[in-house]
XYZ file of C-alpha atoms in Angstrom:
652
model
C 81.195 83.637 87.484
C 82.095 80.278 85.812
C 86.000 79.307 84.868
C 85.916 78.596 80.062
C 88.016 75.249 79.453
C 90.168 78.066 78.843
C 90.610 79.414 82.474
C 91.387 75.959 83.615
C 94.087 75.585 80.841
C 95.573 78.777 82.627
C 95.133 77.912 85.517
C 97.425 74.590 84.688
C 99.618 75.648 83.112
C 101.081 77.503 85.818
C 101.273 74.693 88.553
C 104.423 72.178 89.088
C 103.835 68.539 88.678
C 104.175 67.975 92.277
C 101.077 70.666 92.822
C 99.407 68.307 89.723
C 99.509 64.932 91.486
C 98.835 66.162 94.995
C 95.632 68.159 92.911
C 94.869 65.003 91.627
C 95.013 62.897 94.663
C 92.495 65.731 96.136
C 89.780 65.072 93.278
C 89.677 60.979 93.910
C 89.463 62.167 97.690
C 86.695 64.134 97.012
C 85.042 61.483 95.680
C 86.049 58.864 97.671
C 84.768 61.212 100.771
C 80.532 61.618 98.540
C 79.881 57.705 100.571
C 82.031 56.747 103.166
C 82.176 59.429 105.695
C 83.017 58.138 109.117
C 81.938 59.274 112.723
C 83.240 61.163 115.068
C 85.684 59.192 117.430
C 83.714 58.540 121.272
C 84.543 62.013 123.514
C 84.276 60.952 126.766
C 85.746 63.101 129.486
C 87.193 66.065 127.607
C 87.029 69.560 129.227
C 88.317 72.959 127.631
C 91.207 73.882 130.100
C 92.803 77.339 127.515
C 90.819 79.331 129.682
C 91.519 82.505 130.453
C 93.795 83.706 133.446
C 92.492 85.616 136.207
C 91.517 88.666 135.630
C 92.470 89.664 132.382
C 88.881 90.818 130.994
C 88.844 93.705 134.360
C 92.172 94.997 132.344
C 90.249 95.351 128.941
C 89.846 99.496 128.963
C 86.013 100.569 129.995
C 86.193 103.048 126.293
C 86.326 99.546 124.382
C 84.055 96.932 125.962
C 81.896 100.084 125.739
C 81.802 99.872 122.021
C 81.713 96.217 122.193
C 79.129 95.989 124.266
C 77.251 98.801 121.919
C 77.908 95.949 118.474
C 77.048 93.704 120.671
C 73.387 94.903 120.628
C 73.142 96.473 117.298
C 73.742 92.430 116.931
C 71.315 91.178 119.623
C 68.812 93.286 117.354
C 69.958 91.345 114.297
C 71.013 94.250 112.600
C 75.158 93.770 111.244
C 76.851 95.201 107.729
C 78.844 93.100 105.813
C 80.587 94.169 103.017
C 78.334 97.056 102.239
C 75.363 95.004 102.269
C 72.961 96.146 105.848
C 70.968 93.200 107.237
C 68.473 92.741 110.092
C 67.724 88.986 110.157
C 70.712 87.824 112.077
C 68.249 87.356 115.101
C 67.578 83.831 113.197
C 70.205 83.769 110.199
C 69.401 81.521 106.831
C 72.971 80.749 106.436
C 72.791 79.919 102.953
C 70.626 82.744 102.082
C 72.767 85.880 99.938
C 71.046 89.388 100.192
C 72.649 90.465 97.950
C 70.968 89.057 94.833
C 68.317 87.052 97.103
C 69.098 83.557 96.035
C 70.644 81.049 97.693
C 73.499 78.637 97.947
C 72.121 74.824 96.344
C 72.281 72.222 99.195
C 73.825 68.468 98.549
C 77.576 67.115 98.860
C 80.117 70.523 99.180
C 82.374 69.654 96.492
C 79.606 70.056 94.123
C 77.668 73.122 95.060
C 78.771 75.780 91.929
C 80.053 78.742 94.438
C 81.623 80.350 92.135
C 78.821 81.085 89.572
C 76.722 83.687 91.447
C 73.440 83.267 89.349
C 72.771 80.128 90.798
C 74.699 80.347 94.450
C 74.175 83.729 94.811
C 77.465 86.644 96.509
C 79.957 83.381 98.105
C 81.041 86.088 100.515
C 77.797 87.336 101.154
C 77.237 84.217 102.162
C 80.460 83.022 103.490
C 81.655 85.880 106.072
C 78.471 85.331 108.369
C 79.486 81.491 108.862
C 83.070 82.758 110.262
C 81.212 83.349 113.500
C 83.253 86.131 114.155
C 79.909 88.187 114.656
C 79.507 85.713 117.418
C 83.313 86.008 119.219
C 82.160 89.469 119.270
C 78.496 88.859 121.085
C 80.737 86.217 123.214
C 83.445 88.908 124.725
C 79.902 90.812 125.301
C 79.514 87.909 128.093
C 82.452 88.250 128.889
C 83.185 91.865 129.538
C 79.138 91.774 131.114
C 78.247 88.850 132.412
C 75.158 88.945 130.370
C 73.635 85.467 129.860
C 71.451 87.094 126.820
C 74.960 87.235 125.219
C 75.682 83.426 125.470
C 72.444 82.885 124.977
C 72.059 83.838 121.521
C 75.367 82.693 120.135
C 74.686 78.884 121.752
C 71.112 79.510 119.673
C 73.329 80.466 116.324
C 76.041 77.717 116.959
C 73.187 75.432 117.261
C 70.977 76.520 114.223
C 74.589 76.287 112.222
C 75.516 73.131 112.742
C 72.242 71.889 112.192
C 72.258 73.269 108.855
C 75.971 72.197 107.865
C 76.212 68.627 108.779
C 79.484 67.611 107.273
C 79.943 67.974 104.157
C 76.831 68.927 102.611
C 76.389 72.472 101.534
C 78.651 75.430 100.431
C 80.306 76.280 103.952
C 81.986 72.832 103.815
C 83.588 74.426 99.830
C 86.717 76.377 101.395
C 90.035 75.718 103.766
C 90.383 79.282 104.852
C 86.626 79.559 106.290
C 87.500 75.779 108.154
C 89.560 77.632 109.399
C 88.241 81.314 110.929
C 85.693 79.106 111.374
C 87.301 77.141 113.982
C 89.496 80.043 115.055
C 86.422 81.158 116.176
C 84.952 78.829 118.284
C 88.132 78.442 120.154
C 87.778 81.998 121.384
C 84.348 81.299 121.772
C 84.148 78.601 124.021
C 86.894 80.200 125.617
C 85.241 83.787 126.510
C 81.356 81.586 127.509
C 83.696 79.501 130.391
C 81.812 81.920 133.140
C 78.522 80.988 131.309
C 76.966 77.665 132.673
C 75.831 75.989 129.637
C 79.707 75.826 127.955
C 80.022 72.582 128.784
C 77.160 71.654 127.416
C 77.573 73.380 124.836
C 80.797 71.602 123.075
C 82.786 69.186 125.197
C 79.164 67.697 126.487
C 77.580 68.042 123.095
C 78.383 65.126 120.966
C 77.223 67.094 117.548
C 79.636 70.148 118.973
C 82.222 67.542 119.009
C 81.538 66.070 115.574
C 81.509 69.558 113.550
C 85.135 69.955 115.072
C 86.070 66.493 114.828
C 85.400 66.550 110.838
C 86.568 70.418 110.469
C 89.683 68.896 111.772
C 89.952 65.849 109.338
C 88.650 68.487 106.015
C 91.909 70.498 106.810
C 93.982 67.597 106.812
C 93.163 66.111 104.200
C 92.901 69.378 101.978
C 95.686 71.741 102.284
C 95.649 74.225 99.855
C 98.323 73.894 97.534
C 101.500 74.736 96.028
C 100.348 77.811 93.301
C 97.462 78.719 95.599
C 99.727 77.976 99.002
C 99.046 82.086 99.975
C 97.231 83.550 102.415
C 94.276 80.713 102.949
C 97.383 78.247 103.730
C 98.102 80.219 106.695
C 94.401 80.475 107.700
C 94.389 76.443 107.517
C 97.114 75.980 109.350
C 96.378 78.133 112.390
C 92.481 77.067 112.652
C 93.785 73.191 112.311
C 96.173 73.966 114.918
C 94.257 76.294 117.469
C 91.151 74.261 117.151
C 93.741 70.944 117.898
C 95.525 72.899 120.909
C 92.770 75.048 122.572
C 90.307 70.896 121.693
C 92.607 68.103 122.169
C 90.442 65.470 123.165
C 90.480 63.325 119.800
C 92.852 60.813 119.031
C 93.503 62.303 115.875
C 94.893 65.459 117.947
C 98.107 65.256 118.860
C 99.369 64.299 115.464
C 96.595 67.184 114.071
C 98.372 69.850 116.751
C 102.566 68.540 115.351
C 100.874 68.768 111.392
C 99.883 71.944 111.582
C 102.331 73.660 113.258
C 105.496 72.467 111.377
C 103.212 73.613 108.276
C 102.075 77.151 109.658
C 106.097 77.730 110.585
C 107.095 76.759 107.447
C 104.308 78.826 105.743
C 104.359 81.886 107.725
C 108.260 82.350 106.491
C 107.450 81.021 103.284
C 104.594 84.274 102.897
C 106.961 86.963 104.104
C 110.130 88.954 103.378
C 113.345 89.478 105.106
C 111.861 92.505 105.945
C 108.664 91.449 107.524
C 106.597 92.477 104.580
C 104.093 89.728 103.784
C 105.141 88.522 99.928
C 101.758 89.162 98.158
C 101.797 92.209 98.417
C 98.439 92.924 99.856
C 98.662 94.978 103.098
C 95.317 93.591 104.205
C 96.087 90.126 103.994
C 99.689 91.193 106.046
C 97.071 92.136 108.913
C 95.025 88.982 108.100
C 98.375 86.721 107.916
C 99.838 88.669 111.548
C 95.993 87.967 113.677
C 95.636 84.200 112.190
C 99.816 83.911 113.505
C 98.934 85.373 116.811
C 95.832 84.193 117.536
C 98.034 80.256 117.072
C 100.981 81.717 118.998
C 98.359 82.315 121.982
C 96.406 79.164 122.018
C 100.293 77.230 121.879
C 101.195 79.339 124.436
C 98.092 79.166 126.778
C 98.368 75.327 125.722
C 101.284 74.762 126.759
C 102.363 73.594 123.506
C 106.156 74.962 122.251
C 106.601 76.587 119.156
C 110.236 77.534 117.367
C 111.739 80.562 117.723
C 111.131 80.966 113.791
C 107.655 81.583 114.344
C 108.166 83.930 116.798
C 110.740 85.618 114.988
C 108.092 86.205 111.841
C 105.572 87.523 114.036
C 107.838 89.843 115.492
C 109.015 91.197 111.852
C 106.202 91.547 110.976
C 104.814 93.497 113.011
C 107.701 95.867 112.830
C 107.245 96.548 109.403
C 103.498 96.961 109.744
C 104.998 99.838 112.011
C 107.273 100.902 109.339
C 105.086 101.953 106.794
C 101.877 102.970 107.825
C 101.143 107.044 107.521
C 100.974 109.201 110.435
C 97.111 108.083 111.181
C 98.919 104.402 111.795
C 96.877 104.090 107.614
C 99.523 100.932 106.419
C 99.032 101.419 102.214
C 95.658 100.009 100.432
C 98.231 97.702 97.938
C 96.604 94.410 96.120
C 93.306 93.521 96.692
C 91.716 93.649 99.969
C 88.591 91.742 101.258
C 88.390 93.337 104.846
C 89.007 89.622 105.613
C 89.795 88.835 109.923
C 91.837 86.606 111.778
C 90.029 87.015 115.728
C 87.389 89.907 116.070
C 86.304 90.864 119.531
C 85.608 94.618 118.878
C 83.220 96.744 118.105
C 82.861 98.627 115.096
C 85.242 102.214 115.657
C 89.262 99.889 116.550
C 91.117 100.347 114.280
C 92.183 97.463 113.371
C 95.831 98.800 112.537
C 95.821 99.862 115.885
C 94.635 96.911 118.212
C 97.213 95.215 116.025
C 100.789 97.017 116.983
C 98.965 97.647 120.343
C 99.171 93.102 119.995
C 102.870 93.576 119.152
C 103.329 96.064 121.158
C 102.433 93.916 124.445
C 104.093 90.751 123.826
C 107.779 92.531 121.746
C 107.923 95.480 123.506
C 107.650 98.429 121.132
C 110.753 100.213 119.261
C 112.024 103.877 120.226
C 110.800 104.900 116.397
C 107.257 102.869 116.717
C 104.330 105.784 115.588
C 102.276 105.998 119.382
C 99.357 104.427 119.130
C 96.698 106.220 121.575
C 93.693 104.104 120.844
C 91.841 100.818 123.494
C 90.691 97.750 122.082
C 89.385 94.425 123.510
C 91.913 92.307 122.381
C 94.527 93.268 122.685
C 94.489 92.432 126.684
C 92.649 89.308 126.063
C 95.997 87.760 123.433
C 98.699 89.151 125.411
C 97.143 87.634 128.708
C 97.977 84.485 126.190
C 101.149 84.710 124.828
C 104.274 84.228 126.339
C 106.250 87.555 125.613
C 109.640 88.573 125.316
C 111.065 88.368 128.525
C 112.745 91.603 128.313
C 110.303 93.189 126.640
C 112.116 95.687 123.519
C 114.260 93.350 122.834
C 115.008 89.946 120.532
C 118.020 87.287 119.494
C 120.848 89.942 118.077
C 120.090 91.966 114.417
C 116.079 90.797 114.291
C 114.806 94.279 114.974
C 115.534 97.860 112.601
C 117.479 100.194 115.528
C 115.383 102.892 112.904
C 112.170 103.048 111.107
C 113.461 101.404 107.407
C 111.481 103.421 104.954
C 113.440 100.981 101.657
C 112.425 97.038 101.555
C 114.073 96.078 99.400
C 112.903 92.740 99.089
C 109.452 93.816 99.016
C 110.592 96.992 96.506
C 108.020 99.010 98.928
C 110.116 102.364 99.723
C 107.712 105.137 101.956
C 108.663 108.405 101.093
C 108.288 111.261 104.192
C 108.088 115.046 104.181
C 107.191 118.105 106.478
C 103.020 118.714 107.113
C 102.590 114.782 107.276
C 103.274 114.240 103.428
C 103.380 110.282 102.596
C 104.448 108.669 99.305
C 104.597 104.902 98.942
C 106.809 104.427 96.080
C 106.041 100.930 94.490
C 108.502 99.109 92.560
C 108.128 95.121 93.349
C 106.880 92.290 93.041
C 104.044 91.989 90.519
C 102.591 89.300 93.238
C 102.819 85.701 95.072
C 103.158 82.284 93.879
C 103.403 81.998 89.880
C 99.179 82.885 89.581
C 99.871 86.238 91.548
C 96.482 86.078 93.257
C 95.974 88.899 94.975
C 98.055 91.244 92.838
C 97.095 94.438 91.016
C 99.128 95.448 87.315
C 100.314 98.266 89.877
C 104.312 98.112 88.705
C 105.271 102.066 89.456
C 102.133 103.547 90.569
C 102.233 106.175 94.061
C 100.175 106.859 96.273
C 100.297 109.979 98.219
C 99.348 111.221 101.459
C 98.496 114.254 103.587
C 97.764 114.011 107.395
C 96.155 110.674 106.456
C 94.118 112.207 103.273
C 94.422 110.527 100.275
C 95.639 112.892 97.552
C 96.832 110.378 95.151
C 94.831 107.094 96.032
C 94.708 103.372 94.955
C 91.474 103.198 95.028
C 90.973 99.880 95.940
C 89.987 96.528 95.228
C 85.540 96.626 95.311
C 84.717 93.185 94.415
C 86.046 89.126 93.359
C 83.508 87.241 91.950
C 80.486 87.914 89.591
C 81.063 91.933 88.018
C 84.154 90.716 85.828
C 84.199 94.042 84.450
C 84.698 95.390 87.832
C 87.184 92.821 89.551
C 89.175 93.631 85.447
C 88.982 97.408 86.115
C 90.337 98.284 90.348
C 93.092 95.788 89.577
C 93.963 96.915 85.935
C 96.904 99.213 85.188
C 94.321 101.877 84.581
C 92.723 102.003 87.695
C 96.566 103.022 89.730
C 98.718 105.203 89.234
C 100.693 104.706 86.766
C 101.467 105.101 83.715
C 99.329 102.688 80.968
C 100.529 102.239 76.755
C 98.785 101.174 73.908
C 95.826 100.341 76.296
C 97.255 97.624 77.953
C 97.757 95.856 81.385
C 102.090 95.312 82.188
C 100.591 92.006 84.001
C 98.674 90.041 81.937
C 95.692 88.656 83.418
C 94.465 85.039 82.709
C 91.349 85.188 85.425
C 90.330 87.095 88.751
C 92.689 85.834 90.464
C 94.819 84.459 88.119
C 98.332 86.290 86.158
C 99.964 84.591 83.337
C 102.804 87.347 82.912
C 103.975 89.246 85.582
C 105.651 92.904 85.011
C 109.035 92.646 86.248
C 110.040 95.528 87.811
C 113.798 96.346 89.501
C 114.342 99.547 91.935
C 117.003 101.758 90.484
C 117.281 104.104 93.358
C 115.947 104.295 96.718
C 117.048 107.661 98.973
C 114.557 108.072 101.320
C 116.384 110.213 103.637
C 118.060 111.500 101.809
C 119.044 115.581 103.755
C 116.750 117.778 102.029
C 115.297 115.798 99.016
C 114.451 112.011 99.010
C 114.562 110.296 95.601
C 113.130 107.248 94.058
C 113.870 105.730 91.148
C 112.638 102.182 88.945
C 111.233 100.602 86.106
C 109.299 97.599 84.777
C 109.403 95.637 81.404
C 105.741 94.685 80.993
C 104.576 96.685 78.009
C 107.435 94.448 75.331
C 110.001 96.164 73.882
C 109.048 99.733 76.010
C 110.939 99.715 78.813
C 109.308 102.416 81.699
C 110.975 104.127 84.480
C 109.811 106.398 86.938
C 111.611 109.081 89.386
C 110.116 110.526 91.908
C 111.587 113.034 94.368
C 109.536 115.010 97.852
C 111.214 118.203 98.763
C 111.346 118.552 102.222
C 111.312 122.915 101.664
C 109.113 123.271 98.877
C 107.058 120.189 99.903
C 106.595 119.215 96.396
C 106.898 116.338 95.041
C 108.194 115.759 91.372
C 107.231 112.642 89.454
C 108.950 112.015 85.814
C 108.286 108.926 83.713
C 110.124 108.375 80.755
C 109.498 105.528 77.998
C 111.965 103.703 76.519
C 111.337 102.008 73.246
C 109.222 103.063 69.788
C 106.012 105.600 69.261
C 103.563 104.497 71.640
C 99.840 105.527 72.627
C 100.284 106.646 76.274
C 97.686 106.820 79.221
C 98.897 108.633 82.569
C 96.124 108.396 85.212
C 96.020 110.202 89.413
C 93.398 108.706 91.285
C 92.294 111.703 93.857
C 90.852 110.370 96.888
C 87.103 110.971 97.634
C 88.188 113.755 100.228
C 89.245 115.504 97.342
C 87.938 118.493 95.433
C 89.948 119.291 91.869
C 89.135 122.701 89.408
C 91.190 121.319 86.147
C 92.027 123.806 83.691
C 94.825 122.542 80.927
C 96.970 120.958 82.464
C 96.972 122.229 85.900
C 94.461 120.765 88.928
C 94.435 122.731 91.993
C 92.937 120.228 94.595
C 91.222 121.194 98.074
C 89.544 118.794 101.051
C 89.587 119.757 104.276
C 91.041 117.671 107.444
C 90.080 118.483 111.069
C 87.773 121.027 110.094
C 90.930 122.978 108.179
C 91.396 123.425 104.503
C 93.992 122.553 102.903
C 95.061 122.743 98.820
C 97.856 121.500 96.704
C 98.272 122.169 92.977
C 99.286 119.214 90.603
C 100.831 120.932 87.704
C 100.645 117.604 85.165
C 102.578 116.576 81.669
C 101.703 119.589 78.918
C 102.592 117.215 76.279
C 99.410 114.779 77.180
C 95.282 115.908 76.955
C 93.556 115.960 79.703
C 90.799 114.819 80.894
C 89.111 114.595 84.466
C 86.500 112.063 85.286
C 84.093 110.858 87.507
C 82.106 107.668 88.180
C 82.250 106.622 84.946
C 80.797 102.953 84.064
C 80.859 102.235 80.881
C 83.505 101.497 81.442
C 84.232 102.010 84.623
C 86.465 105.136 85.633
C 86.593 107.403 89.173
C 86.050 105.234 91.577
C 87.253 104.326 94.621
C 87.152 101.359 97.309
C 87.020 101.888 100.953
C 86.442 98.605 102.202
C 84.756 95.302 99.711
C 81.645 95.698 98.410
C 81.347 99.330 98.938
C 82.271 101.832 96.196
C 82.244 106.112 95.844
C 82.939 108.328 92.697
C 85.920 110.090 93.113
C 88.095 112.330 90.650
C 90.566 110.330 88.469
C 92.347 113.351 85.859
C 94.091 110.674 82.772
C 96.222 112.740 80.087
C 96.356 111.497 77.017
C 99.159 111.255 73.877
C 101.993 109.579 72.651
C 105.355 108.364 74.141
C 108.316 108.770 71.311
C 111.255 108.558 73.724
C 112.677 111.933 73.556
C 111.405 112.980 76.552
C 109.726 113.018 79.936
C 106.763 113.264 81.125
C 107.003 115.814 84.140
C 104.370 116.144 86.565
C 104.675 118.032 89.926
C 102.341 118.011 93.221
C 103.163 121.109 95.179
C 101.443 120.839 98.956
C 100.122 124.601 100.428
C 100.794 126.269 103.734
């Protein structure tokens, strides 16, 4: 995917004068750096001191260690999977190769590489992901828990290979700051986890090549921060990685300045990226997880290095953790809202470890759990390691007055997110929030007033997900479109106007009119948006506990217009549609379950499944993966005379 002149004009229109000036300065600096690349300062007597406290590794639960070692052994055999693409070449990786397209990204000066053009560079996320070196943190963790030097030796081999193949400012891995930031964080943990290995110092602090890489990564991040309309999760990764490296690898003349600048930026950007309620402002749940992981990892480096951080930074992470505990369903699954690309801040665990349970377990260890938190029964490697470094609140479960909710929140007014809960583990997310974060709302979907409904953790009315970012524009458009969500579309148009794969030029404005998620017997929510010119879409939702019934009423106020009302079923749901009634069936833990979906009779209903021209009827469980599922679409007209009523009744 290459960007047209029109895209650049649209992108420019979303920037303020300060951002334009900053980006112009970046352009000049990139040209100057092409020919003026300084050498890393000479370092002598460097020592790594940010080690794990004695006995930390012994606290790793045996089952978590077993999963970790199983994953590490697969990696040692060369096997891994990135975004749905299986690889068996990781014994000796080609760092510029994309196995999905079979292409290699071109070499040369980093800022000349056309990384957005898949026909030239391949799928850039397939190339970038292994070079975050998070699979190497898994191998290093396996060494820490087993003492088996094979894991350490493989890590050393791959780091030396990567450093040789990717000298500073050469090639595709020196383009994006988020990649450099996460890579630095991985290196800090690799060094920490290999501390008992005799070759650790020779690999890092006594290695001029490693020192040169660490120094140039930090110099790059100090020079090219994400700016203005792009200061979203990327800037958190950049500052967290810069700060972590300046704490753990504090060997350079600029380390103190880099550390203080990064800490100041990290604290400011964490607050800017987080609502007061604790939810991430991008309203993309996986990025809430990414930012929280990055923040906790940065805090661990600060406490390990005895670097004082503002209390406001800890409080933001505390609020984010409490918010996550509040929104998950009974199986600890959070909403599937907005973009998701499977990005992690720090990986120390094997397959089968629940990401969200791990974050809540870390929150419990660091901040203390509140009485209303859901129980976490799973185990992980990362929690005891982070908790050994992070200074906890002196009195677990407490914090400065007024910072933690006394009961489980269900309505987040600033984020426009409301959770309705009912018997039989019914969970319903109602979306009445802002379209997205900052002027481009990069990771937003056109999903105003959409619903997401689960029963005992099973997607019944599902958010289809994301699937892809680059290279497949028709799929990118579908998965973030209005038709791709459980909401209503008018005249075949999206509520918000897209200007590119990470750019929205007009944002629907939504307001919540009523939210009573804890109403006696009946939980209620009502909101409307103005995304359709000359018309307003209003939606009312009621969840009745006694009858296990969810009632949805959609109203369109304005002139007569063509309507499409979509309901996307989860991949586990079988649907038998007859006229305007669908009988839904699925199995959970060996038990057959069912529901009836009565759809508005004014509309003509049709089931779609796995269609590609155009895309309709798909579910993406993770980035790069999709599977057919059933989507029910009703078509007709709205003339303002009456609403469209949908009723979902769970049986038993």
